[in-house]
Each structure stands twice: as structure tokens, then as C-alpha cells.
Amino acid sequence: MNLDAAPGIVAVTLVTIATLAIGTWGLRLSRTTSDFFVASRSVRPRLNASAIGGEYLSAASFLGVAGLVLTFGADMLWYPVGWTAGYLVLLVLVAAPLRRSGAYTLPDFAEARLGSRAVRSVCSLLVVAVGWLYLLPQFQGAGITLRSTLGAPTWVGPVIVGLVVLANVTSGGMRSITFVQAFQYWLKLTALLVPGTVLVAVWADDSTPFASGSDGWSVPIAAGGGEGLYVTYSLIIATFLGTMGLPHVVVRFYTNPDGRAARRTTLVVLALLGVFYLLPPLYGALGRVYAPELAGTRRSDALVLELPRIMLDGPVGELLTGLVTAGAFAAFLSTSSGLSIAVAGVLSQDVTGRPWAGRRLGGVSAFRLGAVVAVTVPCVVALAVPNLGVARAVGLAFAMAASTFCPLLLLGIWWRRLTPTGAIAGLLAGGVGCSVAIVWTLVVSRPDGWVDTLMGQPAAWSFPLAITTMVVVSLLTAARIPAHTGRFLVRLHTPEVLDLDRG
Amino acid sequence: MSDQGPAPERVRVSGPPRRRTPTARTADIDDETRLGGMYMGSLLREQLRLALGILTVLGLTVGLLPLAFHLVPELSGTEVLGVPLAWVLLGVLVYPWLLVLGWVYVRRAERNEHDFAELVTEVER
């Protein structure tokens, strides 16, 4: 450790204290199991939208995008665009019905819609899989950040993030997390906006030209002709459709008071994300001018953290470094908290809340135990398996969500003839397809040719595979359409003001 | 005038008695009659048509960009006010556009629901 680490240490300490303080404040408000899971469904659209934004903007958004843009150029802009457009797709197809379904989690939705314990179990398994796939890079990113800004050993980041998340989640549940997440959206925005404004002013003052458009840096398609076009479209499908299937995103919709509020919340989220995502590419572009030597190296992920010091000397540079470090740390904390809540919710309902050896834990105890498992497992894996690739793992989590939960939600909400058998078949087809692609990608070190391309970015084939399987098997098992389907669709689609029998 | 009997009972003069008690169409939905099924079907179709319409617009604008840049490589060299076109579109303009699409959707979806609520709560006489 040296003096350079001072702003980073101050920033991380302040964010941790603020997070715990707001979490504790929430503790006094949170009394019942319903508070823990869904904040008793009383969160207003603007607060909820800030919380969704805070939760959603992960390390990949805060650090990863700028590094990717610096290295690869304009085709990486599809990541932030897809992560925002995903909310538009979610808004028009899923938001209000999902809230009106009245379920806590994705497995709850599946069970209520299809009346099948088996579908529920498959969904629970997938929520945990997608959640851990997404948590892993958060913990690993925290390790990289603290090493690059504080010179701390790599294990420090995951342990600190894990402990803070655990303290918050187990003490206050969803209610306190809502305030924490909302605070962290605004913290993250400020942490990029203020330094970004200063850095752009410095750049304008230097009268340095724009970065050159050479090496395909301003081409918005991946390199490699037809294969590049496939990769870009597959990424678009994964992000546009995967967002609705992320467990920590979905669980947030249950905290809205009604379906109308769910839509309005989503609209505010679109605005908040749009504002935020203007900033990371700016850092990438400035990095192209001032720090081209970072491009293509492992340090490119740290571009946002290092740029203030590279462009500015003295106390201003240090101050801005502290600010971006605070934002990055907030990104790890908020996304990890949201994912842990989602995974803990599922675990507490389907694992820790079940009777074991004749004894059964109460709702809140089961949730706390679920949270410990939800955080500990990926934290230990993150310590044991260093460096899986932050952006890659997040991308695969999106592809997995797009090929499993997305078809289930789409057909469950809009198609009367979905059967439990069809749902399970589709979930397995998408889930197994994606898993094969993930393992393939991990095993093949130097991708080459069409097969590796298809496996490296599976969403463009695994989503159609899953949804087709779901439709075909449902049609073949038409006798097993749940009897309550009609009544459930009434609940999903009719406005709450109507006095109707919703089952 | 003492031979007059008790005064006739007062009768309130009003309109003819109703033949049926008023029923809202929500009862049809609750009882899952064919008519109720038609009401629900029309709501679902309207909402789905709206959603697919918005997604089609999204696909024809944002979704066609990679193909356009693939087929017309010169677009990558185009600059707007000194900034490459891809950056202007994907870095800035796409976000307000997504917000506009979302806003149009929310307005229309709420109107569809409002119309549906009026239709089914209208009391038949």
C-alpha cells in the first residue's frame, strides 16, 4: 500500500458505511416476511425505478463497457444499447402482467401459471444457476478493482463485498435494499458524470483531435464479415430478450403497487439507463486519445478508474479517482445485493424453508439462511477460480436467461395453450443448449470457424430452439392445458380497478 | 261525509318496473361464458398487437443497423459534426428513441385498458 491508495480507501470505506447505514435505517421499517421479499409491495415508481437502475448497473456497465469500447470500438456499444433496449422489450411484453400475476419470484410465477411443482423445481434450479453465473463476475470484478486501486490482494474484494451484502440482505431484506439500491444509482451516475465532465473539459482545453476512426473502431459490427454479423445479432438477441429473464430484475417488479405502476416504473428505468449509458462510452473514447496503451490489455477494465489520474495531476485527479472508485464499488455492492436477494428468495422457499428432519424454519430465518448460502457459494468459487472473464460471464448469463425464462414468460403471458410438459421441455432445451455452449467456450481456448462462433454467442440459436420446443411439445400435450388458464390470464391482463374474479 | 271509507292507499307514480336486474359484463368474464371469452380475447389481441407493433418499429430501426453497416461499409466512414455516424446513432440517439417508443407504448396500453374497463363495466339495461 502507498499514498496512491488513499482516495480509493476513503471512497470504499464511505460507500460501505453509507450502504450499511441506509440498510440499517431500512431495518426499522422492515418487519414481516413480505417486507423482506417484496417490500410489502408499496414502493413508488420513481423510487423503485432508481432502485432498479441501481441494481442493474453492474461492474460490467460501470467498468466493462469503457474498457471494451477502448479495445474493440463501436461494436461494443451494442452492450449498453442492448441492456437498455431489454427494458423496452420487458416493458411492452412482460412488465404489467408480471406484476399482476402476484407472485414473488420466477418459480412462483411458473407454478401459479402452470399449476405444476415440477415446472417450479426446474425454474428454481435455473434461477440459482443464472444468479450465480452473474454473481461470480461481480465478486471477481471487486477483487480486480481493489487490487488496481488499493494494491490489495485479490481475495479482499470478494470478501468485503460478500460481507457487506450479507449484512444488508440478512438484516433488512428487500425494503432496506430498495433504499440502498436507489441511493447507489445516483451515486453511480454522479461518480461517472462529474469526473466525465471535468475530463471532457480537459480534453477540449487540450484541443486534441478525436480519436482516429481507423482499425474499424467506428464500425458497429464485430469483425469477421458474416461471422461478425452473426455475433452482433446474437448479442442483440441475448441482451434484448435476456433482461426480462434475469432473476434480480424480475423480483423487483413485484414491489410495485399495481400493473400500471409497473409500466411507469419501467419507463422511468429506460430514462435513467439512457442517461447513465451516455457516459461509459465517453470514457472509452477519451481513453483512446489519452491511454491507448491500455487497449487490449487486462488493465483495459480499469480504464474508468485510471483515466482521471492519467489526464489530471494533483489533488483534483486524486479526488476524481476517489469518486469513480466509489461508483465502481457501489456497482459491485448493488448488483450483488439484488442477485443475492433473488437467489436467497428462491432458496428460502424451495430449500431452506422446507421441513428438514421434522423441523421447519420460519419465513425470515429461512430467508437469512438462504442469503448466507446465496452469497457464500459464488464468493468461495470466485476465490477458488480466479479470472473467468468479467464481461464474458455476464454475457453468458444474459444468453442463458434469454433461452430459458424469456420463452417461459412470453408464452406464459400471451399463449393459452402452454402446458407444464411443454414448459419443462423448452426450459431444458434452452438451458442445456446454453450450458453446452458455455462449456464448449471454456474448453476451446482459441475460437476459430463457424462452430466456435455459434458456441461463443449462443442466444441466436438457443432462444429459437427453446421457444419452438415449448410450442411444439405444448401442442402435442394439449390435453394437459391447466384448467385455470383462462382465469389466470384474466388476472394477468385486466386492470386492477375492475372487480373481477382473479382466481 | 261520514260514509266515506278509509282513504285509498297512496301509490308512488314511477316508471315501469325493470324486467332484468342490471348486470355488468364483468359477470360474463367471471363465469367464463363465451361472451366473456370474447371480451378477454379482444383485450389480449389489442395489447399484443400494440406490443408487436412497437417491437417491429424497434426491429426496423435499431435492429437493422448492423445489417445496414454490413451491406454499406461506407457508412462507417461517414461523420456527423466530426463524430463517426455509428457513435452518433449507438452512443447517443438510440436512448431518446427507446424512451419515445416506451412512452408511446405506455400511453396506448393504458388507453386500451381504460377502454376495456369502460366496456365491461357498462351496465346493460
mmCIF file of N, CA, C and O in Angstrom, chain A residues 42-114:
data_model
loop_
_atom_site.group_PDB
_atom_site.id
_atom_site.type_symbol
_atom_site.label_atom_id
_atom_site.label_comp_id
_atom_site.label_asym_id
_atom_site.label_seq_id
_atom_site.Cartn_x
_atom_site.Cartn_y
_atom_site.Cartn_z
ATOM 1 N N SER A 42 -45.066 -1.740 -1.738
ATOM 2 C CA SER A 42 -45.520 -0.371 -1.526
ATOM 3 C C SER A 42 -44.492 0.626 -2.028
ATOM 4 O O SER A 42 -44.395 1.721 -1.523
ATOM 5 N N VAL A 43 -43.689 0.238 -3.010
ATOM 6 C CA VAL A 43 -42.638 1.131 -3.462
ATOM 7 C C VAL A 43 -43.129 1.946 -4.655
ATOM 8 O O VAL A 43 -43.660 1.396 -5.606
ATOM 9 N N ARG A 44 -42.969 3.253 -4.577
ATOM 10 C CA ARG A 44 -43.495 4.114 -5.640
ATOM 11 C C ARG A 44 -42.604 4.070 -6.883
ATOM 12 O O ARG A 44 -41.410 3.775 -6.782
ATOM 13 N N PRO A 45 -43.196 4.387 -8.085
ATOM 14 C CA PRO A 45 -42.437 4.205 -9.328
ATOM 15 C C PRO A 45 -41.063 4.865 -9.354
ATOM 16 O O PRO A 45 -40.093 4.245 -9.773
ATOM 17 N N ARG A 46 -40.957 6.125 -8.893
ATOM 18 C CA ARG A 46 -39.656 6.773 -9.048
ATOM 19 C C ARG A 46 -38.586 6.146 -8.167
ATOM 20 O O ARG A 46 -37.463 5.913 -8.605
ATOM 21 N N LEU A 47 -38.959 5.882 -6.921
ATOM 22 C CA LEU A 47 -38.009 5.229 -6.018
ATOM 23 C C LEU A 47 -37.664 3.851 -6.554
ATOM 24 O O LEU A 47 -36.492 3.451 -6.605
ATOM 25 N N ASN A 48 -38.698 3.137 -6.999
ATOM 26 C CA ASN A 48 -38.474 1.783 -7.497
ATOM 27 C C ASN A 48 -37.596 1.805 -8.746
ATOM 28 O O ASN A 48 -36.728 0.959 -8.912
ATOM 29 N N ALA A 49 -37.811 2.788 -9.620
ATOM 30 C CA ALA A 49 -37.017 2.873 -10.837
ATOM 31 C C ALA A 49 -35.555 3.155 -10.509
ATOM 32 O O ALA A 49 -34.648 2.561 -11.095
ATOM 33 N N SER A 50 -35.303 4.056 -9.555
ATOM 34 C CA SER A 50 -33.924 4.312 -9.139
ATOM 35 C C SER A 50 -33.310 3.039 -8.590
ATOM 36 O O SER A 50 -32.145 2.732 -8.846
ATOM 37 N N ALA A 51 -34.119 2.298 -7.819
ATOM 38 C CA ALA A 51 -33.607 1.063 -7.238
ATOM 39 C C ALA A 51 -33.286 0.045 -8.330
ATOM 40 O O ALA A 51 -32.249 -0.616 -8.290
ATOM 41 N N ILE A 52 -34.172 -0.056 -9.338
ATOM 42 C CA ILE A 52 -33.907 -0.988 -10.435
ATOM 43 C C ILE A 52 -32.631 -0.580 -11.166
ATOM 44 O O ILE A 52 -31.769 -1.405 -11.452
ATOM 45 N N GLY A 53 -32.510 0.727 -11.432
ATOM 46 C CA GLY A 53 -31.303 1.217 -12.100
ATOM 47 C C GLY A 53 -30.059 0.918 -11.275
ATOM 48 O O GLY A 53 -29.047 0.446 -11.792
ATOM 49 N N GLY A 54 -30.151 1.186 -9.973
ATOM 50 C CA GLY A 54 -29.006 0.964 -9.102
ATOM 51 C C GLY A 54 -28.595 -0.490 -9.078
ATOM 52 O O GLY A 54 -27.414 -0.830 -9.071
ATOM 53 N N GLU A 55 -29.602 -1.350 -9.106
ATOM 54 C CA GLU A 55 -29.343 -2.769 -9.021
ATOM 55 C C GLU A 55 -28.779 -3.315 -10.328
ATOM 56 O O GLU A 55 -27.929 -4.190 -10.343
ATOM 57 N N TYR A 56 -29.259 -2.756 -11.422
ATOM 58 C CA TYR A 56 -28.983 -3.303 -12.740
ATOM 59 C C TYR A 56 -27.590 -2.914 -13.243
ATOM 60 O O TYR A 56 -26.937 -3.684 -13.946
ATOM 61 N N LEU A 57 -27.154 -1.683 -12.893
ATOM 62 C CA LEU A 57 -25.889 -1.188 -13.428
ATOM 63 C C LEU A 57 -24.744 -1.843 -12.667
ATOM 64 O O LEU A 57 -24.314 -1.373 -11.624
ATOM 65 N N SER A 58 -24.244 -2.921 -13.245
ATOM 66 C CA SER A 58 -23.255 -3.726 -12.543
ATOM 67 C C SER A 58 -21.855 -3.275 -12.919
ATOM 68 O O SER A 58 -21.645 -2.287 -13.618
ATOM 69 N N ALA A 59 -20.890 -4.058 -12.447
ATOM 70 C CA ALA A 59 -19.494 -3.798 -12.784
ATOM 71 C C ALA A 59 -19.294 -3.780 -14.295
ATOM 72 O O ALA A 59 -18.517 -2.991 -14.819
ATOM 73 N N ALA A 60 -20.031 -4.648 -14.991
ATOM 74 C CA ALA A 60 -19.878 -4.712 -16.442
ATOM 75 C C ALA A 60 -20.260 -3.382 -17.076
ATOM 76 O O ALA A 60 -19.643 -2.941 -18.044
ATOM 77 N N SER A 61 -21.308 -2.711 -16.525
ATOM 78 C CA SER A 61 -21.710 -1.416 -17.069
ATOM 79 C C SER A 61 -20.730 -0.323 -16.663
ATOM 80 O O SER A 61 -20.355 0.518 -17.470
ATOM 81 N N PHE A 62 -20.360 -0.320 -15.387
ATOM 82 C CA PHE A 62 -19.571 0.795 -14.863
ATOM 83 C C PHE A 62 -18.138 0.755 -15.376
ATOM 84 O O PHE A 62 -17.576 1.777 -15.750
ATOM 85 N N LEU A 63 -17.535 -0.441 -15.389
ATOM 86 C CA LEU A 63 -16.137 -0.554 -15.798
ATOM 87 C C LEU A 63 -15.991 -1.218 -17.164
ATOM 88 O O LEU A 63 -15.228 -0.761 -18.009
ATOM 89 N N GLY A 64 -16.745 -2.306 -17.365
ATOM 90 C CA GLY A 64 -16.524 -3.164 -18.528
ATOM 91 C C GLY A 64 -16.730 -2.480 -19.859
ATOM 92 O O GLY A 64 -15.913 -2.620 -20.766
ATOM 93 N N VAL A 65 -17.819 -1.688 -19.978
ATOM 94 C CA VAL A 65 -18.161 -1.084 -21.270
ATOM 95 C C VAL A 65 -17.042 -0.173 -21.769
ATOM 96 O O VAL A 65 -16.617 -0.265 -22.927
ATOM 97 N N ALA A 66 -16.531 0.684 -20.877
ATOM 98 C CA ALA A 66 -15.480 1.617 -21.294
ATOM 99 C C ALA A 66 -14.255 0.859 -21.788
ATOM 100 O O ALA A 66 -13.668 1.204 -22.828
ATOM 101 N N GLY A 67 -13.884 -0.207 -21.063
ATOM 102 C CA GLY A 67 -12.722 -0.995 -21.461
ATOM 103 C C GLY A 67 -12.929 -1.684 -22.795
ATOM 104 O O GLY A 67 -12.035 -1.708 -23.649
ATOM 105 N N LEU A 68 -14.138 -2.234 -22.999
ATOM 106 C CA LEU A 68 -14.435 -2.930 -24.254
ATOM 107 C C LEU A 68 -14.439 -1.958 -25.426
ATOM 108 O O LEU A 68 -13.924 -2.261 -26.504
ATOM 109 N N VAL A 69 -15.033 -0.774 -25.207
ATOM 110 C CA VAL A 69 -15.085 0.228 -26.273
ATOM 111 C C VAL A 69 -13.675 0.688 -26.624
ATOM 112 O O VAL A 69 -13.317 0.829 -27.794
ATOM 113 N N LEU A 70 -12.859 0.880 -25.594
ATOM 114 C CA LEU A 70 -11.468 1.291 -25.837
ATOM 115 C C LEU A 70 -10.769 0.261 -26.719
ATOM 116 O O LEU A 70 -10.061 0.622 -27.663
ATOM 117 N N THR A 71 -10.974 -1.018 -26.417
ATOM 118 C CA THR A 71 -10.244 -2.060 -27.123
ATOM 119 C C THR A 71 -10.831 -2.358 -28.493
ATOM 120 O O THR A 71 -10.119 -2.418 -29.491
ATOM 121 N N PHE A 72 -12.175 -2.541 -28.545
ATOM 122 C CA PHE A 72 -12.778 -3.055 -29.779
ATOM 123 C C PHE A 72 -13.517 -1.997 -30.594
ATOM 124 O O PHE A 72 -13.783 -2.205 -31.766
ATOM 125 N N GLY A 73 -13.944 -0.899 -29.961
ATOM 126 C CA GLY A 73 -14.615 0.141 -30.723
ATOM 127 C C GLY A 73 -16.122 0.053 -30.708
ATOM 128 O O GLY A 73 -16.725 -0.511 -29.800
ATOM 129 N N ALA A 74 -16.735 0.595 -31.776
ATOM 130 C CA ALA A 74 -18.172 0.885 -31.754
ATOM 131 C C ALA A 74 -19.063 -0.347 -31.655
ATOM 132 O O ALA A 74 -20.196 -0.239 -31.209
ATOM 133 N N ASP A 75 -18.576 -1.556 -32.070
ATOM 134 C CA ASP A 75 -19.476 -2.709 -31.976
ATOM 135 C C ASP A 75 -19.788 -3.035 -30.520
ATOM 136 O O ASP A 75 -20.793 -3.674 -30.225
ATOM 137 N N MET A 76 -18.930 -2.591 -29.594
ATOM 138 C CA MET A 76 -19.191 -2.832 -28.175
ATOM 139 C C MET A 76 -20.287 -1.917 -27.616
ATOM 140 O O MET A 76 -20.771 -2.124 -26.516
ATOM 141 N N LEU A 77 -20.643 -0.875 -28.396
ATOM 142 C CA LEU A 77 -21.752 -0.018 -27.963
ATOM 143 C C LEU A 77 -23.055 -0.811 -27.905
ATOM 144 O O LEU A 77 -24.010 -0.390 -27.254
ATOM 145 N N TRP A 78 -23.096 -1.979 -28.564
ATOM 146 C CA TRP A 78 -24.310 -2.795 -28.514
ATOM 147 C C TRP A 78 -24.588 -3.314 -27.116
ATOM 148 O O TRP A 78 -25.729 -3.606 -26.782
ATOM 149 N N TYR A 79 -23.541 -3.445 -26.295
ATOM 150 C CA TYR A 79 -23.801 -3.897 -24.917
ATOM 151 C C TYR A 79 -24.711 -2.921 -24.174
ATOM 152 O O TYR A 79 -25.803 -3.291 -23.744
ATOM 153 N N PRO A 80 -24.298 -1.644 -23.981
ATOM 154 C CA PRO A 80 -25.203 -0.732 -23.280
ATOM 155 C C PRO A 80 -26.535 -0.530 -23.996
ATOM 156 O O PRO A 80 -27.581 -0.440 -23.343
ATOM 157 N N VAL A 81 -26.523 -0.500 -25.341
ATOM 158 C CA VAL A 81 -27.784 -0.335 -26.074
ATOM 159 C C VAL A 81 -28.707 -1.519 -25.778
ATOM 160 O O VAL A 81 -29.890 -1.349 -25.466
ATOM 161 N N GLY A 82 -28.157 -2.728 -25.820
ATOM 162 C CA GLY A 82 -28.958 -3.926 -25.569
ATOM 163 C C GLY A 82 -29.456 -3.974 -24.141
ATOM 164 O O GLY A 82 -30.606 -4.348 -23.883
ATOM 165 N N TRP A 83 -28.617 -3.571 -23.191
ATOM 166 C CA TRP A 83 -29.033 -3.591 -21.793
ATOM 167 C C TRP A 83 -30.154 -2.588 -21.532
ATOM 168 O O TRP A 83 -30.946 -2.769 -20.618
ATOM 169 N N THR A 84 -30.226 -1.528 -22.321
ATOM 170 C CA THR A 84 -31.332 -0.575 -22.174
ATOM 171 C C THR A 84 -32.560 -1.054 -22.950
ATOM 172 O O THR A 84 -33.673 -1.067 -22.428
ATOM 173 N N ALA A 85 -32.342 -1.462 -24.215
ATOM 174 C CA ALA A 85 -33.465 -1.906 -25.047
ATOM 175 C C ALA A 85 -34.156 -3.109 -24.421
ATOM 176 O O ALA A 85 -35.361 -3.306 -24.608
ATOM 177 N N GLY A 86 -33.409 -3.904 -23.657
ATOM 178 C CA GLY A 86 -34.003 -5.036 -22.956
ATOM 179 C C GLY A 86 -35.166 -4.598 -22.087
ATOM 180 O O GLY A 86 -36.157 -5.317 -21.954
ATOM 181 N N TYR A 87 -35.057 -3.390 -21.522
ATOM 182 C CA TYR A 87 -36.151 -2.893 -20.692
ATOM 183 C C TYR A 87 -37.348 -2.472 -21.515
ATOM 184 O O TYR A 87 -38.485 -2.530 -21.040
ATOM 185 N N LEU A 88 -37.109 -2.023 -22.766
ATOM 186 C CA LEU A 88 -38.250 -1.701 -23.628
ATOM 187 C C LEU A 88 -39.010 -2.988 -23.960
ATOM 188 O O LEU A 88 -40.247 -3.025 -23.891
ATOM 189 N N VAL A 89 -38.272 -4.045 -24.308
ATOM 190 C CA VAL A 89 -38.911 -5.320 -24.620
ATOM 191 C C VAL A 89 -39.671 -5.820 -23.398
ATOM 192 O O VAL A 89 -40.815 -6.268 -23.487
ATOM 193 N N LEU A 90 -39.040 -5.710 -22.238
ATOM 194 C CA LEU A 90 -39.691 -6.122 -21.000
ATOM 195 C C LEU A 90 -40.949 -5.297 -20.745
ATOM 196 O O LEU A 90 -41.983 -5.832 -20.349
ATOM 197 N N LEU A 91 -40.844 -3.993 -21.015
ATOM 198 C CA LEU A 91 -41.997 -3.110 -20.789
ATOM 199 C C LEU A 91 -43.194 -3.530 -21.634
ATOM 200 O O LEU A 91 -44.304 -3.656 -21.116
ATOM 201 N N VAL A 92 -42.959 -3.755 -22.939
ATOM 202 C CA VAL A 92 -44.114 -3.983 -23.811
ATOM 203 C C VAL A 92 -44.675 -5.403 -23.686
ATOM 204 O O VAL A 92 -45.843 -5.625 -23.948
ATOM 205 N N LEU A 93 -43.853 -6.362 -23.275
ATOM 206 C CA LEU A 93 -44.353 -7.737 -23.269
ATOM 207 C C LEU A 93 -44.644 -8.299 -21.888
ATOM 208 O O LEU A 93 -45.470 -9.187 -21.739
ATOM 209 N N VAL A 94 -43.972 -7.794 -20.867
ATOM 210 C CA VAL A 94 -43.981 -8.524 -19.603
ATOM 211 C C VAL A 94 -44.366 -7.694 -18.378
ATOM 212 O O VAL A 94 -45.012 -8.212 -17.463
ATOM 213 N N ALA A 95 -44.006 -6.409 -18.342
ATOM 214 C CA ALA A 95 -43.998 -5.660 -17.078
ATOM 215 C C ALA A 95 -45.316 -5.743 -16.302
ATOM 216 O O ALA A 95 -45.335 -6.238 -15.169
ATOM 217 N N ALA A 96 -46.414 -5.262 -16.910
ATOM 218 C CA ALA A 96 -47.668 -5.208 -16.157
ATOM 219 C C ALA A 96 -48.214 -6.596 -15.811
ATOM 220 O O ALA A 96 -48.565 -6.846 -14.651
ATOM 221 N N PRO A 97 -48.260 -7.534 -16.789
ATOM 222 C CA PRO A 97 -48.765 -8.868 -16.440
ATOM 223 C C PRO A 97 -47.948 -9.549 -15.349
ATOM 224 O O PRO A 97 -48.492 -10.211 -14.471
ATOM 225 N N LEU A 98 -46.632 -9.360 -15.410
ATOM 226 C CA LEU A 98 -45.774 -9.982 -14.408
ATOM 227 C C LEU A 98 -46.152 -9.484 -13.018
ATOM 228 O O LEU A 98 -46.280 -10.250 -12.070
ATOM 229 N N ARG A 99 -46.345 -8.174 -12.886
ATOM 230 C CA ARG A 99 -46.729 -7.634 -11.589
ATOM 231 C C ARG A 99 -48.101 -8.163 -11.165
ATOM 232 O O ARG A 99 -48.320 -8.509 -10.013
ATOM 233 N N ARG A 100 -49.007 -8.228 -12.146
ATOM 234 C CA ARG A 100 -50.374 -8.644 -11.803
ATOM 235 C C ARG A 100 -50.463 -10.124 -11.457
ATOM 236 O O ARG A 100 -51.430 -10.556 -10.840
ATOM 237 N N SER A 101 -49.477 -10.888 -11.880
ATOM 238 C CA SER A 101 -49.507 -12.300 -11.534
ATOM 239 C C SER A 101 -49.484 -12.469 -10.024
ATOM 240 O O SER A 101 -49.970 -13.469 -9.506
ATOM 241 N N GLY A 102 -48.934 -11.495 -9.303
ATOM 242 C CA GLY A 102 -48.974 -11.531 -7.847
ATOM 243 C C GLY A 102 -48.017 -12.518 -7.219
ATOM 244 O O GLY A 102 -48.137 -12.829 -6.043
ATOM 245 N N ALA A 103 -47.045 -12.994 -7.986
ATOM 246 C CA ALA A 103 -46.089 -13.953 -7.430
ATOM 247 C C ALA A 103 -44.825 -13.240 -6.951
ATOM 248 O O ALA A 103 -44.537 -12.126 -7.371
ATOM 249 N N TYR A 104 -44.078 -13.890 -6.056
ATOM 250 C CA TYR A 104 -42.846 -13.287 -5.538
ATOM 251 C C TYR A 104 -41.667 -13.448 -6.495
ATOM 252 O O TYR A 104 -40.878 -12.538 -6.696
ATOM 253 N N THR A 105 -41.514 -14.646 -7.023
ATOM 254 C CA THR A 105 -40.300 -14.959 -7.793
ATOM 255 C C THR A 105 -40.694 -15.644 -9.099
ATOM 256 O O THR A 105 -41.856 -15.985 -9.309
ATOM 257 N N LEU A 106 -39.705 -15.863 -9.973
ATOM 258 C CA LEU A 106 -39.968 -16.564 -11.231
ATOM 259 C C LEU A 106 -40.563 -17.957 -11.017
ATOM 260 O O LEU A 106 -41.546 -18.309 -11.678
ATOM 261 N N PRO A 107 -40.000 -18.771 -10.102
ATOM 262 C CA PRO A 107 -40.633 -20.082 -9.859
ATOM 263 C C PRO A 107 -42.084 -19.939 -9.380
ATOM 264 O O PRO A 107 -42.941 -20.743 -9.767
ATOM 265 N N ASP A 108 -42.367 -18.901 -8.561
ATOM 266 C CA ASP A 108 -43.748 -18.671 -8.130
ATOM 267 C C ASP A 108 -44.646 -18.422 -9.333
ATOM 268 O O ASP A 108 -45.757 -18.944 -9.424
ATOM 269 N N PHE A 109 -44.159 -17.584 -10.256
ATOM 270 C CA PHE A 109 -44.938 -17.287 -11.457
ATOM 271 C C PHE A 109 -45.225 -18.574 -12.225
ATOM 272 O O PHE A 109 -46.357 -18.851 -12.608
ATOM 273 N N ALA A 110 -44.167 -19.355 -12.437
ATOM 274 C CA ALA A 110 -44.319 -20.581 -13.232
ATOM 275 C C ALA A 110 -45.321 -21.525 -12.583
ATOM 276 O O ALA A 110 -46.181 -22.103 -13.260
ATOM 277 N N GLU A 111 -45.231 -21.658 -11.251
ATOM 278 C CA GLU A 111 -46.127 -22.587 -10.577
ATOM 279 C C GLU A 111 -47.569 -22.088 -10.632
ATOM 280 O O GLU A 111 -48.498 -22.847 -10.882
ATOM 281 N N ALA A 112 -47.753 -20.768 -10.420
ATOM 282 C CA ALA A 112 -49.109 -20.229 -10.428
ATOM 283 C C ALA A 112 -49.734 -20.344 -11.818
ATOM 284 O O ALA A 112 -50.900 -20.676 -11.969
ATOM 285 N N ARG A 113 -48.922 -20.109 -12.851
ATOM 286 C CA ARG A 113 -49.446 -20.131 -14.209
ATOM 287 C C ARG A 113 -49.755 -21.553 -14.660
ATOM 288 O O ARG A 113 -50.750 -21.799 -15.326
ATOM 289 N N LEU A 114 -48.863 -22.485 -14.328
ATOM 290 C CA LEU A 114 -48.992 -23.822 -14.895
ATOM 291 C C LEU A 114 -49.458 -24.859 -13.886
ATOM 292 O O LEU A 114 -49.740 -26.006 -14.253
#
